Amino acid sequence: MTYAYSKIKESRVTQSGEILFEDVSKTFESEAVSAVDGVSLQVAAGDLVVFLGPSGSGKTTLLKMVNRLYEPTSGKIWIGDEDIQSLSINDLRRQIGYVIQQVGLFPHMTVKKNISVVPRLLDWEKDQIQSRVAMLLDLTGLPDTYLERYPNQLSGGEQQRVGLARALAADPDILLMDEPFAALDAINRERLQKELLRLHCKLDKIILFVTHDVEEALLLADKIAVLRDGKLIQYDTPIDLVTKPKNAFVEELVGTNNILRRLSLVSIESIIKAKGRLLDKPITMDQAMVEIPTIHSDADLRSALSLLLSSGSDYLRVEDSFGTDQGLISMEDLREMLSSNQLIEKKKCDEISD
Amino acid sequence: MRYLINNLDLVGELFLQHLQLTLIVLFFALIIGIPLGVVLARVKWLQGPIMGILGIIYTIPSLSFFVLLIPVFGLGTTPAIVALTAYAQLLLVRNWLVGLTSIDPAVLEAARGMGMSSWQRFWQVEFPLALPMLLVGVRLVVLSSIGIGTIAAFINAGGLGVLLFEGVITANYNKIFSGAVAVTVLSLTANYGIRTFERRAERSIHGAQVNH
């Protein structure tokens, strides 16, 4: 291990580090109002937190203060038990992965060189870099024939995968993502969202993710920080945000009245929990004519509704992850859950299979 | 043509003198111009005034510029080098600056966000990406120095201009012709050579596209 690498290791933030924003404000010189205004929030280790808000809400500014592309006017940001102001700026940035909307790959470097930028800055050994790059290419779903390609030979989606691999190169504990999928087409966006979720479940890193896309936020987030005019309006789990919005702004933003959206956040387990015991047999007679489809207990209610409608059955048979029969649910159960307070959020990592 | 063949030694020596003058000018032009361009790319408000001054210098007629410098630097190559280097700044800095400022800001932000120091950002990102435009500047500097350099023979700076001036004074058309041919050969060769480097640099920043 070379000197520079071991030095970085020593100054590395605590492994179990959480991120703490302590009354953080930022006012740009040219502007009268604050871009970020007194934001305090705590990000638990391993969480994927989405900064959600309309443009000008300060979400990107807040993000860029974490790797000190912007310095706060007042307030402090802590990673673990270290004030980020006390760390060397380039050491800090090399420990934080950074992905931006425009990707920003280096056009004169091959995919391999792009990915290995930070390891090279950290003076990693050559073969260590080599195996890391190969691993990351695999992790982000790119074929290893891409190693010697240049960014302009890749599609937009592939470029962002390389961007993601580059950000993960030195195995940072924190990943900052500034609207990373906003410039992609719908198909690629959805694909990359799913893969990010898979990576997040697998890698256990703090991910701070900026977006103005509510669907994306609800899909990805463990917790969502809703920002408006630089202020933190609400900081909650997706399901709490949708069912208990703090004010009309949040209500409108997340679409509290959007029933399908609400259903998509709730797990079938909520029904099992609420009812205690599910039906064993159908009540209605004519159900005998139709085969009852099976659904996984981790699935969300929106999928259940969709299955009920498409199959023509009045019931769905629920199975848990061991394949054990849990009983039947009906349309009536779904309707009841819409007004229930005891909602169990669907587990994001469970539906991900490798 | 016969003059050229009979006096190949003399023409060759003057040719080398001319080449040497051009390379010395290029050397000083780069030493001054590269840092100047980097400063201008970072300190935007300096761009207007500095480029204005370089533009004014460029408009001074060459013969009078050479003569004006004689009281300070005397006769010979020194005033020629000073004047040509001063002219070169506009051509070099303008192109180099375009190269530096037209780099995709997202690329620079990524470089910063990944923790490259400003020195690393310059050598690993900015310099290679702006290199094709720098080479455009280099080519213009070399061509204009070869051209204006012929006039420097008037103040004893040597070079192929000697053949032209002597030819005019002695009404020796062969001499003029030889000088003109030699200057043209020098210019065309330099142009072709530097263009090759430019293309190579362009290719490297646009990826391997061209190789496929």
Coordinates of C-alpha atoms in Angstrom, one line a residue:
Chain A
M1 CA 0.0 0.0 0.0
T2 CA 1.5 3.3 -1.0
Y3 CA 1.8 6.2 1.4
A4 CA -1.0 8.4 -0.2
Y5 CA -3.4 5.5 -0.1
S6 CA -2.8 4.7 3.6
K7 CA -3.1 8.4 4.4
I8 CA -6.5 8.5 2.9
K9 CA -7.5 5.4 4.8
E10 CA -6.5 7.1 8.0
S11 CA -8.6 10.2 7.4
R12 CA -11.5 8.2 6.2
V13 CA -14.9 9.0 7.7
T14 CA -16.2 6.5 10.2
Q15 CA -17.7 3.5 8.6
S16 CA -21.0 3.7 10.4
G17 CA -21.1 7.4 9.5
E18 CA -24.4 9.1 9.2
I19 CA -24.7 12.6 7.6
L20 CA -26.0 15.4 9.7
F21 CA -27.0 18.8 8.4
E22 CA -27.0 21.3 11.2
D23 CA -29.0 24.5 10.5
V24 CA -27.3 24.8 7.1
S25 CA -27.9 27.9 5.0
K26 CA -26.4 29.1 1.8
T27 CA -26.8 32.5 0.2
F28 CA -25.1 33.2 -3.1
E29 CA -23.5 36.6 -3.5
S30 CA -25.5 37.6 -6.5
E31 CA -28.9 36.7 -5.0
A32 CA -31.0 38.4 -2.3
V33 CA -32.7 35.3 -1.0
S34 CA -31.1 32.2 0.5
A35 CA -30.8 29.2 -1.8
V36 CA -30.8 27.0 1.3
D37 CA -32.3 28.3 4.4
G38 CA -31.7 26.7 7.8
V39 CA -32.0 23.1 6.9
S40 CA -31.4 20.5 9.6
L41 CA -31.7 16.8 8.8
Q42 CA -30.1 13.6 9.7
V43 CA -29.4 10.8 7.2
A44 CA -29.0 7.4 8.7
A45 CA -26.1 5.2 7.6
G46 CA -27.1 3.1 4.6
D47 CA -30.2 5.2 3.7
L48 CA -31.2 6.4 0.3
V49 CA -32.5 9.9 0.9
V50 CA -34.2 11.9 -1.9
F51 CA -34.1 15.7 -1.9
L52 CA -37.4 16.5 -3.7
G53 CA -38.7 19.8 -4.7
P54 CA -39.4 22.1 -7.7
S55 CA -36.6 24.0 -9.4
G56 CA -35.2 26.7 -7.2
S57 CA -36.0 24.8 -4.1
G58 CA -32.4 24.5 -3.1
K59 CA -32.1 20.7 -3.4
T60 CA -29.0 20.7 -5.7
T61 CA -27.4 23.4 -3.6
L62 CA -27.9 21.3 -0.5
L63 CA -26.4 18.3 -2.2
K64 CA -23.4 20.2 -3.5
M65 CA -22.5 21.3 0.0
V66 CA -21.8 17.8 1.0
N67 CA -18.8 17.5 -1.3
R68 CA -18.1 21.2 -0.8
L69 CA -18.6 22.3 -4.3
Y70 CA -20.5 24.9 -2.4
E71 CA -19.6 26.1 1.0
P72 CA -22.4 26.8 3.5
T73 CA -22.9 30.4 4.5
S74 CA -23.7 29.2 8.0
G75 CA -24.3 25.9 9.7
K76 CA -22.4 22.7 9.7
I77 CA -22.4 19.3 7.9
W78 CA -21.1 16.3 9.7
I79 CA -20.2 13.0 8.3
G80 CA -19.9 10.5 11.2
D81 CA -18.3 12.5 13.9
E82 CA -16.3 14.7 11.6
D83 CA -17.1 18.3 10.5
I84 CA -16.5 18.2 6.8
Q85 CA -14.9 21.6 7.0
S86 CA -12.1 20.0 9.0
L87 CA -11.3 17.6 6.2
S88 CA -9.0 18.4 3.3
I89 CA -11.4 19.2 0.4
N90 CA -9.9 16.8 -2.1
D91 CA -9.6 14.0 0.4
L92 CA -13.3 14.5 1.2
R93 CA -14.4 14.5 -2.4
R94 CA -12.4 11.3 -3.2
Q95 CA -14.4 9.6 -0.5
I96 CA -17.7 10.7 -1.9
G97 CA -19.1 9.4 -5.2
Y98 CA -20.6 12.1 -7.4
V99 CA -23.0 11.5 -10.3
I100 CA -24.5 14.4 -12.3
Q101 CA -27.3 14.7 -14.8
Q102 CA -24.9 15.6 -17.7
V103 CA -22.7 12.6 -16.7
G104 CA -19.5 14.6 -17.4
L105 CA -17.4 11.6 -18.6
F106 CA -13.9 12.6 -19.8
P107 CA -14.3 12.4 -23.5
H108 CA -10.5 11.8 -24.1
M109 CA -10.4 8.8 -21.8
T110 CA -11.6 5.3 -22.4
V111 CA -14.3 3.8 -20.2
K112 CA -11.6 2.0 -18.2
K113 CA -9.6 5.3 -17.6
N114 CA -12.8 7.1 -16.7
I115 CA -13.8 4.6 -14.1
S116 CA -10.3 4.5 -12.6
V117 CA -9.8 8.2 -12.1
V118 CA -10.3 8.3 -8.4
P119 CA -8.4 5.1 -7.7
R120 CA -5.5 6.6 -9.7
L121 CA -5.8 9.8 -7.7
L122 CA -5.5 7.6 -4.6
D123 CA -2.5 5.8 -6.0
W124 CA -4.0 2.4 -5.9
E125 CA -1.9 -0.5 -7.3
K126 CA -2.4 -1.2 -11.0
D127 CA -3.8 -4.7 -10.6
Q128 CA -6.0 -3.6 -7.8
I129 CA -7.5 -0.9 -10.2
Q130 CA -7.8 -3.5 -12.9
S131 CA -9.9 -5.9 -10.9
R132 CA -11.9 -3.1 -9.4
V133 CA -12.8 -1.7 -12.8
A134 CA -13.8 -5.2 -14.1
M135 CA -16.0 -5.7 -11.0
L136 CA -17.7 -2.3 -11.4
L137 CA -18.4 -2.9 -15.1
D138 CA -20.1 -6.1 -14.1
L139 CA -22.0 -4.4 -11.3
T140 CA -23.4 -1.7 -13.5
G141 CA -24.3 -4.2 -16.2
L142 CA -21.9 -3.3 -18.9
P143 CA -20.0 -5.9 -21.0
D144 CA -16.2 -5.9 -20.5
T145 CA -15.7 -5.3 -24.2
Y146 CA -16.6 -1.7 -23.3
L147 CA -13.3 -1.2 -21.4
E148 CA -11.4 0.3 -24.3
R149 CA -14.4 2.3 -25.7
Y150 CA -14.7 6.0 -25.6
P151 CA -17.7 7.8 -24.1
N152 CA -19.0 9.0 -27.4
Q153 CA -19.3 5.4 -28.6
L154 CA -21.9 4.7 -25.9
S155 CA -25.6 5.5 -25.6
G156 CA -26.9 7.9 -23.0
G157 CA -27.9 5.1 -20.7
E158 CA -24.6 3.4 -21.0
Q159 CA -22.8 6.6 -20.4
Q160 CA -24.6 7.1 -17.1
R161 CA -23.8 3.5 -16.1
V162 CA -20.2 4.4 -16.6
G163 CA -20.8 7.6 -14.6
L164 CA -22.2 5.5 -11.8
A165 CA -19.3 3.0 -12.0
R166 CA -16.9 5.9 -11.9
A167 CA -18.6 7.3 -8.8
L168 CA -18.4 3.9 -7.1
A169 CA -14.8 3.3 -8.1
A170 CA -13.0 4.0 -4.8
D171 CA -15.8 2.3 -2.8
P172 CA -17.1 5.5 -1.2
D173 CA -19.5 5.3 1.8
I174 CA -21.5 8.1 0.3
L175 CA -22.9 8.6 -3.1
L176 CA -24.3 12.0 -4.3
M177 CA -26.6 11.9 -7.3
D178 CA -27.8 15.1 -8.9
E179 CA -30.8 14.2 -11.1
P180 CA -28.8 11.4 -12.6
F181 CA -31.6 9.9 -14.8
A182 CA -33.4 13.1 -15.8
A183 CA -31.8 13.3 -19.2
L184 CA -32.6 9.6 -20.1
D185 CA -35.5 8.3 -22.1
A186 CA -38.3 6.6 -20.1
I187 CA -37.2 3.0 -20.7
N188 CA -33.6 3.6 -19.7
R189 CA -34.6 5.7 -16.8
E190 CA -36.8 3.0 -15.4
R191 CA -34.1 0.4 -16.0
L192 CA -31.5 2.5 -14.2
Q193 CA -33.8 3.3 -11.3
K194 CA -34.3 -0.4 -10.7
E195 CA -30.6 -1.1 -10.9
L196 CA -29.8 1.7 -8.5
L197 CA -32.2 0.2 -6.1
R198 CA -30.6 -3.1 -6.5
L199 CA -27.1 -1.6 -6.0
H200 CA -28.4 0.3 -2.9
C201 CA -29.8 -2.8 -1.4
K202 CA -26.5 -4.7 -2.1
L203 CA -23.9 -2.1 -1.2
D204 CA -25.2 -0.4 1.9
K205 CA -24.1 3.1 1.2
I206 CA -25.7 6.4 2.0
I207 CA -27.1 7.8 -1.3
L208 CA -28.3 11.4 -1.5
F209 CA -30.4 11.7 -4.6
V210 CA -31.8 14.9 -6.0
T211 CA -34.9 14.9 -8.2
H212 CA -38.0 16.8 -9.1
D213 CA -39.7 13.6 -10.2
V214 CA -42.2 12.5 -7.5
E215 CA -42.6 9.0 -8.9
E216 CA -38.8 8.5 -8.9
A217 CA -38.6 9.8 -5.4
L218 CA -41.3 7.5 -4.1
L219 CA -39.8 4.5 -5.9
L220 CA -36.2 5.0 -4.7
A221 CA -36.3 6.7 -1.3
D222 CA -36.0 5.3 2.2
K223 CA -36.8 8.9 3.2
I224 CA -37.7 12.0 1.3
A225 CA -36.8 15.5 2.2
V226 CA -39.3 17.9 0.6
L227 CA -37.7 21.3 -0.1
R228 CA -39.3 24.5 -1.1
D229 CA -37.6 28.0 -1.4
G230 CA -34.6 26.6 0.4
K231 CA -36.5 25.4 3.4
L232 CA -37.1 21.8 4.5
I233 CA -40.8 21.3 4.5
Q234 CA -41.1 17.7 5.5
Y235 CA -38.7 14.8 6.0
D236 CA -40.5 11.4 6.1
T237 CA -40.8 8.0 4.6
P238 CA -42.6 7.9 1.2
I239 CA -45.7 6.4 2.8
D240 CA -45.9 8.9 5.6
L241 CA -45.4 11.7 3.1
V242 CA -48.3 10.5 1.0
T243 CA -50.6 9.6 3.8
K244 CA -49.7 12.4 6.3
P245 CA -48.6 15.4 4.2
K246 CA -47.7 18.3 6.5
N247 CA -49.4 21.0 4.3
A248 CA -51.1 21.6 1.0
F249 CA -47.8 22.0 -0.8
V250 CA -46.6 18.6 0.1
E251 CA -50.1 17.2 -0.5
E252 CA -50.2 18.6 -4.0
L253 CA -46.6 17.6 -4.7
V254 CA -46.8 14.0 -3.8
G255 CA -50.4 13.6 -4.9
T256 CA -52.0 12.4 -1.7
N257 CA -55.3 12.0 -3.6
N258 CA -53.7 9.8 -6.2
I259 CA -55.1 6.5 -5.1
L260 CA -52.9 4.3 -7.4
R261 CA -49.8 6.1 -6.1
R262 CA -50.9 5.4 -2.5
L263 CA -51.6 1.8 -3.3
S264 CA -48.2 1.4 -4.9
L265 CA -46.5 2.2 -1.6
V266 CA -48.3 -0.2 0.6
S267 CA -47.4 -3.8 1.0
I268 CA -50.0 -6.7 1.1
E269 CA -48.6 -7.5 4.5
S270 CA -50.6 -4.4 5.8
I271 CA -53.8 -6.3 5.1
I272 CA -52.5 -9.4 6.8
K273 CA -51.5 -7.3 9.8
A274 CA -54.7 -5.4 9.9
K275 CA -57.0 -8.4 9.6
G276 CA -55.0 -10.8 11.6
R277 CA -56.3 -13.8 9.7
L278 CA -57.2 -14.0 6.0
L279 CA -60.0 -16.0 4.4
D280 CA -59.2 -19.6 3.6
K281 CA -62.0 -20.1 1.1
P282 CA -63.9 -17.8 -1.3
I283 CA -67.3 -16.7 0.0
T284 CA -68.9 -16.2 -3.3
M285 CA -70.1 -19.3 -5.2
D286 CA -69.3 -18.2 -8.7
Q287 CA -65.6 -17.9 -7.8
A288 CA -65.3 -21.6 -8.2
M289 CA -65.4 -21.0 -12.0
V290 CA -62.4 -18.8 -12.0
E291 CA -58.9 -19.8 -11.0
I292 CA -57.5 -17.7 -8.2
P293 CA -54.1 -16.1 -9.0
T294 CA -51.3 -16.0 -6.5
I295 CA -49.4 -12.9 -5.3
H296 CA -46.4 -12.5 -3.1
S297 CA -47.0 -10.9 0.3
D298 CA -44.2 -8.3 -0.3
A299 CA -46.0 -7.1 -3.5
D300 CA -47.7 -3.7 -3.3
L301 CA -51.4 -3.1 -3.4
R302 CA -51.3 -1.6 -6.8
S303 CA -50.0 -4.8 -8.3
A304 CA -52.7 -6.6 -6.4
L305 CA -55.4 -4.3 -7.8
S306 CA -54.0 -4.8 -11.3
L307 CA -54.0 -8.5 -10.9
L308 CA -57.6 -8.6 -9.6
L309 CA -58.8 -6.5 -12.5
S310 CA -56.9 -8.4 -15.2
S311 CA -57.6 -11.9 -13.9
G312 CA -61.3 -11.4 -13.4
S313 CA -61.0 -13.2 -10.1
D314 CA -62.6 -11.7 -6.9
Y315 CA -59.7 -13.0 -4.8
L316 CA -56.0 -13.3 -4.8
R317 CA -54.1 -16.0 -3.0
V318 CA -51.2 -14.6 -0.9
E319 CA -48.0 -16.4 -0.5
D320 CA -45.1 -15.4 1.7
S321 CA -41.5 -15.6 0.7
F322 CA -41.2 -19.2 1.6
G323 CA -44.2 -20.0 -0.6
T324 CA -46.5 -20.7 2.3
D325 CA -50.2 -20.0 1.7
Q326 CA -51.3 -17.0 3.7
G327 CA -55.0 -17.0 2.6
L328 CA -57.1 -14.8 0.3
I329 CA -57.5 -11.1 -0.2
S330 CA -60.3 -9.4 -2.0
M331 CA -61.1 -6.0 -3.5
E332 CA -62.9 -5.2 -0.3
D333 CA -59.6 -5.5 1.6
L334 CA -57.9 -3.1 -0.7
R335 CA -60.7 -0.6 -0.2
E336 CA -60.4 -0.9 3.5
M337 CA -56.7 -0.3 3.4
L338 CA -57.1 3.0 1.7
S339 CA -58.6 4.5 4.8
S340 CA -56.4 2.6 7.2
N341 CA -53.7 4.2 9.3
Q342 CA -51.6 1.0 9.8
L343 CA -49.9 0.9 6.6
I344 CA -46.8 -1.2 6.1
E345 CA -44.5 0.1 3.4
K346 CA -43.5 -2.3 0.9
K347 CA -39.9 -3.4 1.4
K348 CA -37.7 -2.1 -1.4
C349 CA -35.0 -4.6 -1.3
D350 CA -37.2 -7.7 -1.2
E351 CA -38.6 -7.5 -4.7
I352 CA -35.0 -7.4 -6.0
S353 CA -33.7 -10.7 -7.0
D354 CA -30.3 -11.3 -8.3
Chain B
M1 CA 16.4 28.0 -60.2
R2 CA 20.1 27.9 -61.1
Y3 CA 20.9 30.4 -58.3
L4 CA 19.2 28.2 -55.8
I5 CA 21.2 25.1 -56.9
N6 CA 24.5 27.0 -57.0
N7 CA 24.0 28.6 -53.7
L8 CA 22.4 25.7 -51.8
D9 CA 24.8 26.2 -48.9
L10 CA 23.8 29.8 -48.4
V11 CA 20.1 29.2 -48.9
G12 CA 20.3 26.3 -46.6
E13 CA 22.0 28.3 -43.9
L14 CA 19.5 31.1 -44.2
F15 CA 16.7 28.5 -44.1
L16 CA 17.9 27.1 -40.9
Q17 CA 18.3 30.6 -39.4
H18 CA 14.8 31.3 -40.3
L19 CA 13.6 28.1 -38.8
Q20 CA 15.6 28.8 -35.7
L21 CA 14.1 32.3 -35.3
T22 CA 10.6 30.8 -35.7
L23 CA 11.2 28.1 -33.1
I24 CA 12.7 30.6 -30.6
V25 CA 9.6 32.8 -31.1
L26 CA 7.3 29.8 -30.7
F27 CA 9.1 28.8 -27.5
F28 CA 8.7 32.2 -25.9
A29 CA 5.2 32.6 -27.2
L30 CA 4.2 29.4 -25.5
I31 CA 6.0 30.2 -22.3
I32 CA 4.0 33.4 -22.0
G33 CA 0.8 32.5 -23.8
I34 CA -0.1 29.2 -22.0
P35 CA -0.2 30.6 -18.5
L36 CA -1.7 33.8 -19.8
G37 CA -4.6 31.8 -21.4
V38 CA -5.1 29.8 -18.2
V39 CA -5.3 33.0 -16.1
L40 CA -7.8 34.6 -18.6
A41 CA -9.9 31.4 -18.6
R42 CA -10.2 31.7 -14.8
V43 CA -10.4 35.5 -14.3
K44 CA -13.1 36.4 -16.8
W45 CA -13.0 40.1 -16.4
L46 CA -9.4 40.2 -17.5
Q47 CA -10.3 38.8 -20.9
G48 CA -11.6 42.0 -22.5
P49 CA -8.7 44.3 -21.5
I50 CA -5.9 41.8 -22.2
M51 CA -7.3 40.6 -25.5
G52 CA -7.7 44.3 -26.4
I53 CA -4.1 45.1 -25.7
L54 CA -2.9 42.0 -27.7
G55 CA -5.2 43.1 -30.5
I56 CA -3.6 46.6 -30.6
I57 CA -0.1 45.1 -30.5
Y58 CA -1.0 43.0 -33.5
T59 CA -2.1 46.0 -35.6
I60 CA 1.4 47.7 -35.3
P61 CA 3.0 47.4 -38.7
S62 CA 5.9 45.0 -38.5
L63 CA 8.6 47.1 -40.0
S64 CA 7.9 50.0 -37.7
F65 CA 7.7 47.7 -34.7
F66 CA 11.1 46.3 -35.5
V67 CA 12.6 49.7 -35.9
L68 CA 10.9 51.0 -32.7
L69 CA 12.6 48.2 -30.8
I70 CA 16.1 48.9 -32.1
P71 CA 16.9 51.7 -29.5
V72 CA 16.0 49.2 -26.7
F73 CA 17.4 45.9 -28.0
G74 CA 19.8 47.1 -30.7
L75 CA 20.1 45.4 -34.2
G76 CA 19.9 41.7 -34.8
T77 CA 17.7 38.8 -33.8
T78 CA 16.7 40.1 -30.3
P79 CA 14.2 42.9 -31.4
A80 CA 12.9 40.5 -34.0
I81 CA 12.2 37.8 -31.4
V82 CA 10.6 40.3 -29.1
A83 CA 8.3 41.7 -31.8
L84 CA 7.3 38.4 -33.3
T85 CA 6.6 37.0 -29.8
A86 CA 4.4 40.0 -29.1
Y87 CA 2.5 39.4 -32.3
A88 CA 2.2 35.8 -31.6
Q89 CA 0.3 36.3 -28.3
L90 CA -2.9 37.4 -30.0
L91 CA -3.0 34.3 -32.3
L92 CA -1.9 31.9 -29.6
V93 CA -3.9 33.2 -26.6
R94 CA -7.1 33.7 -28.5
N95 CA -7.2 30.1 -29.7
W96 CA -5.9 28.6 -26.5
L97 CA -8.6 30.5 -24.6
V98 CA -11.3 29.3 -26.9
G99 CA -10.1 25.7 -26.3
L100 CA -10.1 26.2 -22.5
T101 CA -13.4 27.9 -22.3
S102 CA -15.3 25.6 -24.6
I103 CA -14.7 22.5 -22.4
D104 CA -18.1 21.1 -21.3
P105 CA -18.7 22.6 -17.8
A106 CA -20.1 19.2 -16.7
V107 CA -16.7 17.6 -17.4
L108 CA -15.0 20.2 -15.2
E109 CA -17.6 19.8 -12.5
A110 CA -17.1 16.1 -12.5
A111 CA -13.4 16.5 -12.2
R112 CA -13.8 18.9 -9.3
G113 CA -16.4 16.7 -7.6
M114 CA -14.1 13.7 -7.9
G115 CA -11.4 15.4 -5.9
M116 CA -8.8 16.4 -8.6
S117 CA -6.6 19.2 -7.4
S118 CA -6.5 22.2 -9.8
W119 CA -3.1 21.0 -11.0
Q120 CA -4.5 17.6 -11.8
R121 CA -7.6 19.1 -13.4
F122 CA -5.3 21.1 -15.7
W123 CA -3.0 18.3 -16.8
Q124 CA -5.5 15.5 -16.9
V125 CA -8.5 17.2 -18.3
E126 CA -8.2 20.8 -19.4
F127 CA -4.9 20.6 -21.3
P128 CA -5.7 17.5 -23.4
L129 CA -9.2 18.8 -24.2
A130 CA -7.9 22.2 -25.2
L131 CA -4.8 20.9 -27.0
P132 CA -6.3 20.9 -30.5
M133 CA -7.1 24.6 -30.2
L134 CA -3.7 25.3 -28.8
L135 CA -2.2 23.6 -31.8
V136 CA -4.3 25.8 -34.1
G137 CA -2.7 28.7 -32.3
V138 CA 0.7 27.2 -32.7
R139 CA 0.2 26.7 -36.4
L140 CA -0.9 30.4 -36.9
V141 CA 2.1 31.6 -34.8
V142 CA 4.5 29.5 -36.8
L143 CA 3.1 30.6 -40.1
S144 CA 2.9 34.3 -39.2
S145 CA 6.4 34.2 -37.7
I146 CA 7.8 32.7 -40.9
G147 CA 6.0 35.3 -42.9
I148 CA 6.8 38.4 -40.8
G149 CA 10.2 36.9 -40.0
T150 CA 11.4 37.7 -43.6
I151 CA 11.0 41.4 -42.9
A152 CA 13.2 41.0 -39.8
A153 CA 16.2 40.6 -42.2
F154 CA 15.9 44.4 -42.5
I155 CA 17.2 44.8 -39.0
N156 CA 19.9 42.2 -39.4
A157 CA 18.0 39.3 -37.9
G158 CA 19.1 37.1 -40.8
G159 CA 16.9 34.4 -42.3
L160 CA 15.5 34.0 -45.8
G161 CA 14.4 37.6 -45.8
V162 CA 18.1 38.3 -46.5
L163 CA 17.7 36.8 -50.0
L164 CA 14.6 38.9 -50.7
F165 CA 16.1 42.2 -49.5
E166 CA 19.4 41.7 -51.3
G167 CA 17.6 40.5 -54.4
V168 CA 15.5 43.6 -54.5
I169 CA 18.5 45.9 -53.9
T170 CA 20.7 44.3 -56.6
A171 CA 17.7 43.6 -58.9
N172 CA 18.6 39.9 -58.8
Y173 CA 15.4 38.2 -59.6
N174 CA 16.9 34.7 -59.2
K175 CA 17.8 35.6 -55.7
I176 CA 14.3 36.9 -54.9
F177 CA 12.8 33.8 -56.5
S178 CA 15.0 31.4 -54.5
G179 CA 14.1 33.2 -51.2
A180 CA 10.5 33.1 -52.0
V181 CA 10.6 29.4 -52.9
A182 CA 12.5 28.6 -49.7
V183 CA 10.0 30.6 -47.5
T184 CA 7.1 28.8 -49.2
V185 CA 8.6 25.4 -48.7
L186 CA 9.2 26.2 -45.0
S187 CA 5.6 27.5 -44.5
L188 CA 3.9 24.6 -46.3
T189 CA 6.0 22.0 -44.5
A190 CA 5.3 23.6 -41.1
N191 CA 1.6 23.9 -41.9
Y192 CA 1.4 20.3 -42.9
G193 CA 3.4 19.0 -40.0
I194 CA 1.4 20.9 -37.3
R195 CA -2.0 20.0 -39.0
T196 CA -1.0 16.3 -38.5
F197 CA -0.6 16.9 -34.8
E198 CA -3.8 18.8 -34.6
R199 CA -5.7 16.0 -36.2
R200 CA -4.1 13.5 -33.9
A201 CA -5.1 15.6 -30.8
E202 CA -8.6 16.1 -32.1
R203 CA -9.0 12.4 -32.6
S204 CA -7.9 11.7 -29.1
I205 CA -10.4 14.0 -27.5
H206 CA -13.3 12.6 -29.6
G207 CA -12.5 9.1 -28.7
A208 CA -11.6 6.3 -31.0
Q209 CA -14.5 7.0 -33.4
V210 CA -12.1 7.8 -36.2
N211 CA -10.2 4.5 -35.8
H212 CA -13.3 2.4 -36.4

